[in-house]
Amino acid sequence: MDLYEHQARELLRENGVLVPRAEVVDSAGAARAAAERLGGRVVIKAQVKTGGRGKAGGVKLAEDPAAAELTARRILGMDIKGHTVHRVMVAEPAEVVREMYLGFTLDRAAGRFLAIASAEGGMEIEEVAARRPEAVARIAVDPAEGVTEAKAAEIAVAGGLPRETTGTIRRLWTVLTAHDALLVEVNPLVVTRDGAIVALDGKVTLDDNARFRQPSWDDDADDRARDPLEARAAAAGLGYVKLDGQVGVIGNGAGLVMSTLDVVAGRGARPADFLDIGGGASAQVMADGLSLVLDDPDVRSVLVNVFGGITACDAVADGIVRALDTVTLTKPLVVRLDGNNAARGRAILGQLAHPLVHQADTMDGAAARAAELAASAASDTSAA
Ligand code: GDP
Ligand code: MN
């Protein structure tokens, strides 16, 4: 899970990294009030989970509270790389003498963390890294040893950062380890006119696998940044990803669902989603999943592809029947059941005798049918 800048800033601040005073607001009027509290002259920063906000016009200096209001009005609602700006951070401006780059990230291949440091931070860091990779130091960090004072000094020297940054380097490492982060990045880390080392922008990516021991993360999740169907799926505990096609895909087991997406694509259609009801899914989970996919306005046909194992096919069929008690089926449903209790599952669906429920014997046959039904639904709509 990526955090917003203001959430990352809070983690940095709690761990002793200097950050500018700031407030987060969701209206232009509130931005003006915040600017008044922060001394008038402020930086207005779009809060979206993507980088390059500066280049996209999402970071602007405002000279006084009235300008802060105008600027916030312009930035709120802005689209930055597909992310709508719902909130802005109003921050006290820093008097920047030097912009540096500092981050820690996981190097999966090496099984270590990597410290990345550069004396040439700021908005052009990607260009610097591409054109002059030697200007960006990459130092392996053994997670068992951590970042000692000596290690911090090594990172600072390699990156060409002033000696005074070692405290900040160690604090960033603490943020990474204490919060189970995969990435902690500060760009720019600056030296201010009075010689302070301040984090002007922060990015933190948390490791979702650590959620079980980080209960506070649920408070960080922001449904506004999510697809509404994905938010609903998360609340129901379903593994769901919205895609941009028309064939709704439901299966059990991530591998089977992935290959179902491929087979649908092989039949010339595009999947509308990835939905894994999981290995031990109950009839209720199947019912929840089906009603979710049917509620997606982009879906023109639904393909249920289940290989019964721990989840037997008759439970899946029961789930479909149960879903149809509460949802009116308006789109064709193609079901392929195989494996544990397949015959019983097929019989349950056969008895249902619903005109929009089709059964197929093979995965490819089911995908072909679902693709065909989605295409004819599309031509029906365009004819209407
Ligand atoms: P990003 O473009 O999404 O990485 O957003 P940043 O928060 O890094 O802001 C973009 C750039 O704006 C930074 O690289 C800084 O150069 C500049 N900037 C942001 N806040 C301040 C500030 O308080 N003072 C000054 N002088 N520059 C700032
Ligand atoms: Mn930045």
PDB file of N, CA and C in Angstrom, residues 148-222:
ATOM      1  N   THR A 148      23.857   1.392  11.167  1.00  0.00           N
ATOM      2  CA  THR A 148      24.610   1.927  12.299  1.00  0.00           C
ATOM      3  C   THR A 148      25.115   3.320  11.924  1.00  0.00           C
ATOM      4  N   GLU A 149      25.730   4.001  12.878  1.00  0.00           N
ATOM      5  CA  GLU A 149      26.295   5.317  12.588  1.00  0.00           C
ATOM      6  C   GLU A 149      27.341   5.203  11.467  1.00  0.00           C
ATOM      7  N   ALA A 150      28.138   4.126  11.521  1.00  0.00           N
ATOM      8  CA  ALA A 150      29.169   3.936  10.494  1.00  0.00           C
ATOM      9  C   ALA A 150      28.541   3.692   9.125  1.00  0.00           C
ATOM     10  N   LYS A 151      27.459   2.913   9.113  1.00  0.00           N
ATOM     11  CA  LYS A 151      26.780   2.619   7.843  1.00  0.00           C
ATOM     12  C   LYS A 151      26.162   3.901   7.285  1.00  0.00           C
ATOM     13  N   ALA A 152      25.571   4.703   8.169  1.00  0.00           N
ATOM     14  CA  ALA A 152      24.961   5.958   7.736  1.00  0.00           C
ATOM     15  C   ALA A 152      26.025   6.871   7.131  1.00  0.00           C
ATOM     16  N   ALA A 153      27.205   6.886   7.748  1.00  0.00           N
ATOM     17  CA  ALA A 153      28.299   7.716   7.238  1.00  0.00           C
ATOM     18  C   ALA A 153      28.739   7.208   5.859  1.00  0.00           C
ATOM     19  N   GLU A 154      28.774   5.889   5.702  1.00  0.00           N
ATOM     20  CA  GLU A 154      29.144   5.299   4.412  1.00  0.00           C
ATOM     21  C   GLU A 154      28.142   5.721   3.319  1.00  0.00           C
ATOM     22  N   ILE A 155      26.859   5.686   3.670  1.00  0.00           N
ATOM     23  CA  ILE A 155      25.812   6.067   2.704  1.00  0.00           C
ATOM     24  C   ILE A 155      25.952   7.550   2.342  1.00  0.00           C
ATOM     25  N   ALA A 156      26.164   8.390   3.358  1.00  0.00           N
ATOM     26  CA  ALA A 156      26.283   9.832   3.121  1.00  0.00           C
ATOM     27  C   ALA A 156      27.478  10.129   2.209  1.00  0.00           C
ATOM     28  N   VAL A 157      28.604   9.523   2.518  1.00  0.00           N
ATOM     29  CA  VAL A 157      29.813   9.774   1.724  1.00  0.00           C
ATOM     30  C   VAL A 157      29.599   9.308   0.279  1.00  0.00           C
ATOM     31  N   ALA A 158      29.044   8.092   0.128  1.00  0.00           N
ATOM     32  CA  ALA A 158      28.845   7.543  -1.221  1.00  0.00           C
ATOM     33  C   ALA A 158      27.926   8.435  -2.047  1.00  0.00           C
ATOM     34  N   GLY A 159      26.906   9.004  -1.407  1.00  0.00           N
ATOM     35  CA  GLY A 159      25.938   9.824  -2.132  1.00  0.00           C
ATOM     36  C   GLY A 159      26.370  11.268  -2.248  1.00  0.00           C
ATOM     37  N   GLY A 160      27.442  11.638  -1.557  1.00  0.00           N
ATOM     38  CA  GLY A 160      27.880  13.031  -1.594  1.00  0.00           C
ATOM     39  C   GLY A 160      26.992  13.921  -0.737  1.00  0.00           C
ATOM     40  N   LEU A 161      26.368  13.342   0.293  1.00  0.00           N
ATOM     41  CA  LEU A 161      25.525  14.135   1.190  1.00  0.00           C
ATOM     42  C   LEU A 161      26.378  14.647   2.346  1.00  0.00           C
ATOM     43  N   PRO A 162      26.014  15.821   2.897  1.00  0.00           N
ATOM     44  CA  PRO A 162      26.806  16.327   4.020  1.00  0.00           C
ATOM     45  C   PRO A 162      26.716  15.398   5.222  1.00  0.00           C
ATOM     46  N   ARG A 163      27.738  15.416   6.005  1.00  0.00           N
ATOM     47  CA  ARG A 163      27.867  14.589   7.195  1.00  0.00           C
ATOM     48  C   ARG A 163      26.643  14.722   8.124  1.00  0.00           C
ATOM     49  N   GLU A 164      26.043  15.929   8.134  1.00  0.00           N
ATOM     50  CA  GLU A 164      24.903  16.201   9.024  1.00  0.00           C
ATOM     51  C   GLU A 164      23.673  15.358   8.680  1.00  0.00           C
ATOM     52  N   THR A 165      23.717  14.647   7.555  1.00  0.00           N
ATOM     53  CA  THR A 165      22.523  13.879   7.182  1.00  0.00           C
ATOM     54  C   THR A 165      22.487  12.502   7.842  1.00  0.00           C
ATOM     55  N   THR A 166      23.543  12.092   8.535  1.00  0.00           N
ATOM     56  CA  THR A 166      23.569  10.712   9.038  1.00  0.00           C
ATOM     57  C   THR A 166      22.421  10.424  10.009  1.00  0.00           C
ATOM     58  N   GLY A 167      22.055  11.397  10.812  1.00  0.00           N
ATOM     59  CA  GLY A 167      20.939  11.199  11.747  1.00  0.00           C
ATOM     60  C   GLY A 167      19.656  10.908  10.965  1.00  0.00           C
ATOM     61  N   THR A 168      19.433  11.703   9.908  1.00  0.00           N
ATOM     62  CA  THR A 168      18.237  11.518   9.088  1.00  0.00           C
ATOM     63  C   THR A 168      18.277  10.158   8.382  1.00  0.00           C
ATOM     64  N   ILE A 169      19.452   9.766   7.929  1.00  0.00           N
ATOM     65  CA  ILE A 169      19.590   8.471   7.263  1.00  0.00           C
ATOM     66  C   ILE A 169      19.166   7.350   8.214  1.00  0.00           C
ATOM     67  N   ARG A 170      19.624   7.426   9.456  1.00  0.00           N
ATOM     68  CA  ARG A 170      19.266   6.384  10.426  1.00  0.00           C
ATOM     69  C   ARG A 170      17.782   6.435  10.776  1.00  0.00           C
ATOM     70  N   ARG A 171      17.226   7.624  10.844  1.00  0.00           N
ATOM     71  CA  ARG A 171      15.795   7.742  11.167  1.00  0.00           C
ATOM     72  C   ARG A 171      14.934   7.175  10.036  1.00  0.00           C
ATOM     73  N   LEU A 172      15.354   7.387   8.799  1.00  0.00           N
ATOM     74  CA  LEU A 172      14.611   6.815   7.666  1.00  0.00           C
ATOM     75  C   LEU A 172      14.616   5.295   7.748  1.00  0.00           C
ATOM     76  N   TRP A 173      15.752   4.754   8.129  1.00  0.00           N
ATOM     77  CA  TRP A 173      15.861   3.300   8.279  1.00  0.00           C
ATOM     78  C   TRP A 173      14.906   2.808   9.378  1.00  0.00           C
ATOM     79  N   THR A 174      14.803   3.570  10.460  1.00  0.00           N
ATOM     80  CA  THR A 174      13.871   3.213  11.538  1.00  0.00           C
ATOM     81  C   THR A 174      12.433   3.224  11.025  1.00  0.00           C
ATOM     82  N   VAL A 175      12.093   4.219  10.214  1.00  0.00           N
ATOM     83  CA  VAL A 175      10.738   4.278   9.655  1.00  0.00           C
ATOM     84  C   VAL A 175      10.493   3.014   8.834  1.00  0.00           C
ATOM     85  N   LEU A 176      11.470   2.647   8.025  1.00  0.00           N
ATOM     86  CA  LEU A 176      11.314   1.476   7.155  1.00  0.00           C
ATOM     87  C   LEU A 176      11.082   0.202   7.960  1.00  0.00           C
ATOM     88  N   THR A 177      11.923  -0.021   8.966  1.00  0.00           N
ATOM     89  CA  THR A 177      11.831  -1.287   9.695  1.00  0.00           C
ATOM     90  C   THR A 177      10.658  -1.296  10.675  1.00  0.00           C
ATOM     91  N   ALA A 178      10.444  -0.188  11.384  1.00  0.00           N
ATOM     92  CA  ALA A 178       9.376  -0.167  12.383  1.00  0.00           C
ATOM     93  C   ALA A 178       8.001  -0.271  11.742  1.00  0.00           C
ATOM     94  N   HIS A 179       7.883   0.211  10.512  1.00  0.00           N
ATOM     95  CA  HIS A 179       6.568   0.238   9.883  1.00  0.00           C
ATOM     96  C   HIS A 179       6.427  -0.787   8.768  1.00  0.00           C
ATOM     97  N   ASP A 180       7.346  -1.728   8.669  1.00  0.00           N
ATOM     98  CA  ASP A 180       7.256  -2.756   7.639  1.00  0.00           C
ATOM     99  C   ASP A 180       7.080  -2.142   6.245  1.00  0.00           C
ATOM    100  N   ALA A 181       7.916  -1.173   5.944  1.00  0.00           N
ATOM    101  CA  ALA A 181       7.820  -0.526   4.637  1.00  0.00           C
ATOM    102  C   ALA A 181       8.742  -1.226   3.633  1.00  0.00           C
ATOM    103  N   LEU A 182       8.350  -1.197   2.379  1.00  0.00           N
ATOM    104  CA  LEU A 182       9.181  -1.701   1.282  1.00  0.00           C
ATOM    105  C   LEU A 182       9.989  -0.565   0.676  1.00  0.00           C
ATOM    106  N   LEU A 183       9.507   0.640   0.889  1.00  0.00           N
ATOM    107  CA  LEU A 183      10.157   1.817   0.337  1.00  0.00           C
ATOM    108  C   LEU A 183       9.930   3.019   1.243  1.00  0.00           C
ATOM    109  N   VAL A 184      11.001   3.731   1.518  1.00  0.00           N
ATOM    110  CA  VAL A 184      10.897   5.036   2.177  1.00  0.00           C
ATOM    111  C   VAL A 184      11.796   5.954   1.366  1.00  0.00           C
ATOM    112  N   GLU A 185      11.214   6.980   0.811  1.00  0.00           N
ATOM    113  CA  GLU A 185      11.986   7.828  -0.097  1.00  0.00           C
ATOM    114  C   GLU A 185      11.724   9.295   0.237  1.00  0.00           C
ATOM    115  N   VAL A 186      12.786  10.064   0.295  1.00  0.00           N
ATOM    116  CA  VAL A 186      12.626  11.497   0.522  1.00  0.00           C
ATOM    117  C   VAL A 186      13.281  12.225  -0.646  1.00  0.00           C
ATOM    118  N   ASN A 187      12.482  12.919  -1.407  1.00  0.00           N
ATOM    119  CA  ASN A 187      13.013  13.654  -2.555  1.00  0.00           C
ATOM    120  C   ASN A 187      12.178  14.892  -2.827  1.00  0.00           C
ATOM    121  N   PRO A 188      12.664  16.044  -2.528  1.00  0.00           N
ATOM    122  CA  PRO A 188      14.015  16.293  -2.058  1.00  0.00           C
ATOM    123  C   PRO A 188      14.145  16.287  -0.535  1.00  0.00           C
ATOM    124  N   LEU A 189      15.343  15.817  -0.133  1.00  0.00           N
ATOM    125  CA  LEU A 189      15.805  16.074   1.233  1.00  0.00           C
ATOM    126  C   LEU A 189      16.631  17.340   1.070  1.00  0.00           C
ATOM    127  N   VAL A 190      16.354  18.357   1.875  1.00  0.00           N
ATOM    128  CA  VAL A 190      17.038  19.627   1.606  1.00  0.00           C
ATOM    129  C   VAL A 190      17.878  20.107   2.772  1.00  0.00           C
ATOM    130  N   VAL A 191      18.835  20.960   2.421  1.00  0.00           N
ATOM    131  CA  VAL A 191      19.539  21.761   3.412  1.00  0.00           C
ATOM    132  C   VAL A 191      18.899  23.132   3.309  1.00  0.00           C
ATOM    133  N   THR A 192      18.421  23.653   4.429  1.00  0.00           N
ATOM    134  CA  THR A 192      17.779  24.964   4.393  1.00  0.00           C
ATOM    135  C   THR A 192      18.806  26.057   4.669  1.00  0.00           C
ATOM    136  N   ARG A 193      18.369  27.302   4.501  1.00  0.00           N
ATOM    137  CA  ARG A 193      19.258  28.437   4.687  1.00  0.00           C
ATOM    138  C   ARG A 193      19.910  28.450   6.066  1.00  0.00           C
ATOM    139  N   ASP A 194      19.116  27.980   7.081  1.00  0.00           N
ATOM    140  CA  ASP A 194      19.721  27.971   8.425  1.00  0.00           C
ATOM    141  C   ASP A 194      20.423  26.647   8.733  1.00  0.00           C
ATOM    142  N   GLY A 195      20.675  25.830   7.682  1.00  0.00           N
ATOM    143  CA  GLY A 195      21.506  24.645   7.878  1.00  0.00           C
ATOM    144  C   GLY A 195      20.776  23.403   8.363  1.00  0.00           C
ATOM    145  N   ALA A 196      19.442  23.460   8.425  1.00  0.00           N
ATOM    146  CA  ALA A 196      18.701  22.280   8.875  1.00  0.00           C
ATOM    147  C   ALA A 196      18.526  21.289   7.724  1.00  0.00           C
ATOM    148  N   ILE A 197      18.425  19.998   8.072  1.00  0.00           N
ATOM    149  CA  ILE A 197      18.170  18.952   7.078  1.00  0.00           C
ATOM    150  C   ILE A 197      16.682  18.624   7.169  1.00  0.00           C
ATOM    151  N   VAL A 198      15.927  18.946   6.111  1.00  0.00           N
ATOM    152  CA  VAL A 198      14.469  18.837   6.157  1.00  0.00           C
ATOM    153  C   VAL A 198      13.960  17.955   5.014  1.00  0.00           C
ATOM    154  N   ALA A 199      13.001  17.080   5.330  1.00  0.00           N
ATOM    155  CA  ALA A 199      12.365  16.243   4.299  1.00  0.00           C
ATOM    156  C   ALA A 199      11.213  17.034   3.692  1.00  0.00           C
ATOM    157  N   LEU A 200      11.372  17.487   2.449  1.00  0.00           N
ATOM    158  CA  LEU A 200      10.322  18.305   1.818  1.00  0.00           C
ATOM    159  C   LEU A 200       9.248  17.454   1.187  1.00  0.00           C
ATOM    160  N   ASP A 201       9.567  16.215   0.850  1.00  0.00           N
ATOM    161  CA  ASP A 201       8.571  15.336   0.224  1.00  0.00           C
ATOM    162  C   ASP A 201       8.909  13.917   0.649  1.00  0.00           C
ATOM    163  N   GLY A 202       7.897  13.136   0.976  1.00  0.00           N
ATOM    164  CA  GLY A 202       8.149  11.765   1.406  1.00  0.00           C
ATOM    165  C   GLY A 202       7.239  10.790   0.706  1.00  0.00           C
ATOM    166  N   LYS A 203       7.802   9.629   0.419  1.00  0.00           N
ATOM    167  CA  LYS A 203       6.991   8.561  -0.146  1.00  0.00           C
ATOM    168  C   LYS A 203       7.265   7.289   0.642  1.00  0.00           C
ATOM    169  N   VAL A 204       6.189   6.635   1.071  1.00  0.00           N
ATOM    170  CA  VAL A 204       6.330   5.381   1.818  1.00  0.00           C
ATOM    171  C   VAL A 204       5.409   4.342   1.204  1.00  0.00           C
ATOM    172  N   THR A 205       5.953   3.159   0.937  1.00  0.00           N
ATOM    173  CA  THR A 205       5.135   2.028   0.501  1.00  0.00           C
ATOM    174  C   THR A 205       5.216   0.965   1.595  1.00  0.00           C
ATOM    175  N   LEU A 206       4.061   0.590   2.127  1.00  0.00           N
ATOM    176  CA  LEU A 206       4.023  -0.415   3.186  1.00  0.00           C
ATOM    177  C   LEU A 206       3.895  -1.795   2.560  1.00  0.00           C
ATOM    178  N   ASP A 207       4.428  -2.790   3.245  1.00  0.00           N
ATOM    179  CA  ASP A 207       4.357  -4.163   2.752  1.00  0.00           C
ATOM    180  C   ASP A 207       3.018  -4.774   3.190  1.00  0.00           C
ATOM    181  N   ASP A 208       2.132  -4.978   2.248  1.00  0.00           N
ATOM    182  CA  ASP A 208       0.793  -5.474   2.583  1.00  0.00           C
ATOM    183  C   ASP A 208       0.834  -6.808   3.322  1.00  0.00           C
ATOM    184  N   ASN A 209       1.913  -7.565   3.138  1.00  0.00           N
ATOM    185  CA  ASN A 209       2.020  -8.854   3.825  1.00  0.00           C
ATOM    186  C   ASN A 209       2.176  -8.697   5.332  1.00  0.00           C
ATOM    187  N   ALA A 210       2.472  -7.473   5.783  1.00  0.00           N
ATOM    188  CA  ALA A 210       2.674  -7.250   7.218  1.00  0.00           C
ATOM    189  C   ALA A 210       1.413  -6.711   7.888  1.00  0.00           C
ATOM    190  N   ARG A 211       0.341  -6.653   7.141  1.00  0.00           N
ATOM    191  CA  ARG A 211      -0.897  -6.062   7.663  1.00  0.00           C
ATOM    192  C   ARG A 211      -1.348  -6.727   8.977  1.00  0.00           C
ATOM    193  N   PHE A 212      -1.131  -8.037   9.078  1.00  0.00           N
ATOM    194  CA  PHE A 212      -1.576  -8.766  10.270  1.00  0.00           C
ATOM    195  C   PHE A 212      -0.958  -8.221  11.549  1.00  0.00           C
ATOM    196  N   ARG A 213       0.239  -7.608  11.453  1.00  0.00           N
ATOM    197  CA  ARG A 213       0.854  -7.084  12.673  1.00  0.00           C
ATOM    198  C   ARG A 213       0.889  -5.566  12.714  1.00  0.00           C
ATOM    199  N   GLN A 214       0.167  -4.954  11.795  1.00  0.00           N
ATOM    200  CA  GLN A 214       0.112  -3.481  11.763  1.00  0.00           C
ATOM    201  C   GLN A 214      -1.359  -3.053  11.699  1.00  0.00           C
ATOM    202  N   PRO A 215      -2.110  -3.313  12.781  1.00  0.00           N
ATOM    203  CA  PRO A 215      -3.559  -3.070  12.738  1.00  0.00           C
ATOM    204  C   PRO A 215      -3.933  -1.628  12.381  1.00  0.00           C
ATOM    205  N   SER A 216      -3.040  -0.672  12.682  1.00  0.00           N
ATOM    206  CA  SER A 216      -3.390   0.726  12.427  1.00  0.00           C
ATOM    207  C   SER A 216      -3.500   1.026  10.929  1.00  0.00           C
ATOM    208  N   TRP A 217      -2.991   0.131  10.085  1.00  0.00           N
ATOM    209  CA  TRP A 217      -3.015   0.401   8.651  1.00  0.00           C
ATOM    210  C   TRP A 217      -4.416   0.529   8.092  1.00  0.00           C
ATOM    211  N   ASP A 218      -5.355  -0.163   8.728  1.00  0.00           N
ATOM    212  CA  ASP A 218      -6.718  -0.081   8.201  1.00  0.00           C
ATOM    213  C   ASP A 218      -7.216   1.357   8.221  1.00  0.00           C
ATOM    214  N   ASP A 219      -6.676   2.158   9.168  1.00  0.00           N
ATOM    215  CA  ASP A 219      -7.080   3.570   9.219  1.00  0.00           C
ATOM    216  C   ASP A 219      -6.472   4.368   8.066  1.00  0.00           C
ATOM    217  N   ASP A 220      -5.359   3.859   7.506  1.00  0.00           N
ATOM    218  CA  ASP A 220      -4.689   4.581   6.428  1.00  0.00           C
ATOM    219  C   ASP A 220      -5.341   4.325   5.067  1.00  0.00           C
ATOM    220  N   ALA A 221      -6.043   3.190   4.990  1.00  0.00           N
ATOM    221  CA  ALA A 221      -6.637   2.844   3.699  1.00  0.00           C
ATOM    222  C   ALA A 221      -7.614   3.944   3.310  1.00  0.00           C
ATOM    223  N   ASP A 222      -7.550   4.355   2.104  1.00  0.00           N
ATOM    224  CA  ASP A 222      -8.386   5.464   1.656  1.00  0.00           C
ATOM    225  C   ASP A 222      -9.249   5.015   0.491  1.00  0.00           C
TER     226      ASP A 222
END
